[in-house]
Short mmCIF file of C-alpha atoms in Angstrom, two decimals:
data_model
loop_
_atom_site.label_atom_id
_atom_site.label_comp_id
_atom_site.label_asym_id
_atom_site.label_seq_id
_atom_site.Cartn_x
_atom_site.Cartn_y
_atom_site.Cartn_z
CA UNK A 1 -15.86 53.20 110.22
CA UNK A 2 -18.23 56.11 109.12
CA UNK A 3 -18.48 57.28 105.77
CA UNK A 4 -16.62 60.49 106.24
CA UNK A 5 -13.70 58.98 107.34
CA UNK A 6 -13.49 56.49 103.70
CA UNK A 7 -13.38 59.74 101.48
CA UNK A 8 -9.59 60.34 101.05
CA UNK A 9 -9.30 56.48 100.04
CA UNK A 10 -12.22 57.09 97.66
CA UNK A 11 -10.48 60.03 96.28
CA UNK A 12 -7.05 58.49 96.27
CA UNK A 13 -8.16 55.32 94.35
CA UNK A 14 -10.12 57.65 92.01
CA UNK A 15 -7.19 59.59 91.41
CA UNK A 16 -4.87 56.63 90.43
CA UNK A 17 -7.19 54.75 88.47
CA UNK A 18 -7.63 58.37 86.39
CA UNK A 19 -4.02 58.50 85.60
CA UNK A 20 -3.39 55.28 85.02
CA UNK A 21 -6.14 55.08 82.42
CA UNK A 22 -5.40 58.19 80.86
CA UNK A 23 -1.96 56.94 79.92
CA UNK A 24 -3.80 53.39 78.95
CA UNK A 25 -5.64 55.73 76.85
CA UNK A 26 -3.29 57.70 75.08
CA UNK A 27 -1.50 54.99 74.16
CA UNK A 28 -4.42 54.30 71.19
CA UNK A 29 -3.05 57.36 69.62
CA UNK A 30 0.95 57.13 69.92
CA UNK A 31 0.85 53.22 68.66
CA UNK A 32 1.58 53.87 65.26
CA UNK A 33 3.08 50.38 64.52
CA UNK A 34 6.42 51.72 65.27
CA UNK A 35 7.64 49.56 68.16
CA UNK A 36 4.09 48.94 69.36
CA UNK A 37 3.38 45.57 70.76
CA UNK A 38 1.60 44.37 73.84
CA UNK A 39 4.35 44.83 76.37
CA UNK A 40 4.36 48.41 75.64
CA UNK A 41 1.12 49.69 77.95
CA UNK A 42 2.34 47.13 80.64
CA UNK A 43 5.69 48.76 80.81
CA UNK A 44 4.16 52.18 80.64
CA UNK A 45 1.53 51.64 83.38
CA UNK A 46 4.48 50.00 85.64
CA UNK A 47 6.46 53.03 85.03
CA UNK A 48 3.60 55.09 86.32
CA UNK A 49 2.79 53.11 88.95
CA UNK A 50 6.42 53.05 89.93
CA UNK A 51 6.85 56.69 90.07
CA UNK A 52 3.65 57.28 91.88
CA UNK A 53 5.04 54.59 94.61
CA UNK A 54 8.27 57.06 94.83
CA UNK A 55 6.92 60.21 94.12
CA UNK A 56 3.69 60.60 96.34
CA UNK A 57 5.50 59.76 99.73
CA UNK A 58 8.53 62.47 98.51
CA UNK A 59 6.80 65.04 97.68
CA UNK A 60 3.78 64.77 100.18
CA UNK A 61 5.98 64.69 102.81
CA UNK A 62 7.19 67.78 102.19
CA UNK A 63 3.44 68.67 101.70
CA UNK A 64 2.40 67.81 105.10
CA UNK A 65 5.61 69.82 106.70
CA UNK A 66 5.40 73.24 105.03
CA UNK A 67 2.28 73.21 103.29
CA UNK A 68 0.47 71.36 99.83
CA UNK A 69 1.08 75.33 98.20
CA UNK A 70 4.71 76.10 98.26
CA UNK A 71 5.44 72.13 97.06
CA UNK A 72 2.89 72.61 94.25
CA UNK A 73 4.23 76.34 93.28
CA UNK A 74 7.81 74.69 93.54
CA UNK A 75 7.10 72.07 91.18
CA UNK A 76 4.84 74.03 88.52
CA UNK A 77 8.46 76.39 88.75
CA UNK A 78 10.73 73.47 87.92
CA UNK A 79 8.48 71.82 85.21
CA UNK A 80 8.40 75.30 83.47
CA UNK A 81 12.20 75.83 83.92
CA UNK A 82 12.59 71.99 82.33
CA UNK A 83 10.06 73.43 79.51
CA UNK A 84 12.26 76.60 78.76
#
């Protein structure tokens, strides 16, 4: 297998390893001793995990049908209509 072919594992790992370790990261900051223990960054990388298992194949999907634009303009829409 050439090396072209390896870059959109490359970039896929990269890109969960970055999220996942930002969150791992953040976590420094929100553990104030207020329910903070060890089983907290578990659960929270799980949960991240988890939704990346669900969320990737539903919404690239769509991606792949219509387009990766319209799905990313849809979503930025609905996360600022959450945010209002």
């Amino acid at each position: 297998m050439s090396r072209a072919c390896l870059w959109p594992l490359y970039a896929a790992g990269f890109t969960t390893a970055f999220g996942a370790h930002g969150i791992a990261a953040g976590l420094g900051v929100a553990g104030d001793g207020a329910g903070a223990s060890p089983l907290r960054p578990g659960l929270l990388l799980a949960l991240y995990d988890g939704a990346e298992v669900v969320l990737e194949p539903a919404f690239g999907t769509p991606a792949d049908r219509i387009g990766p634009r319209p799905v990313l303009k849809g979503g930025v829409n609905q996360a600022a209509a959450a945010a209002w």
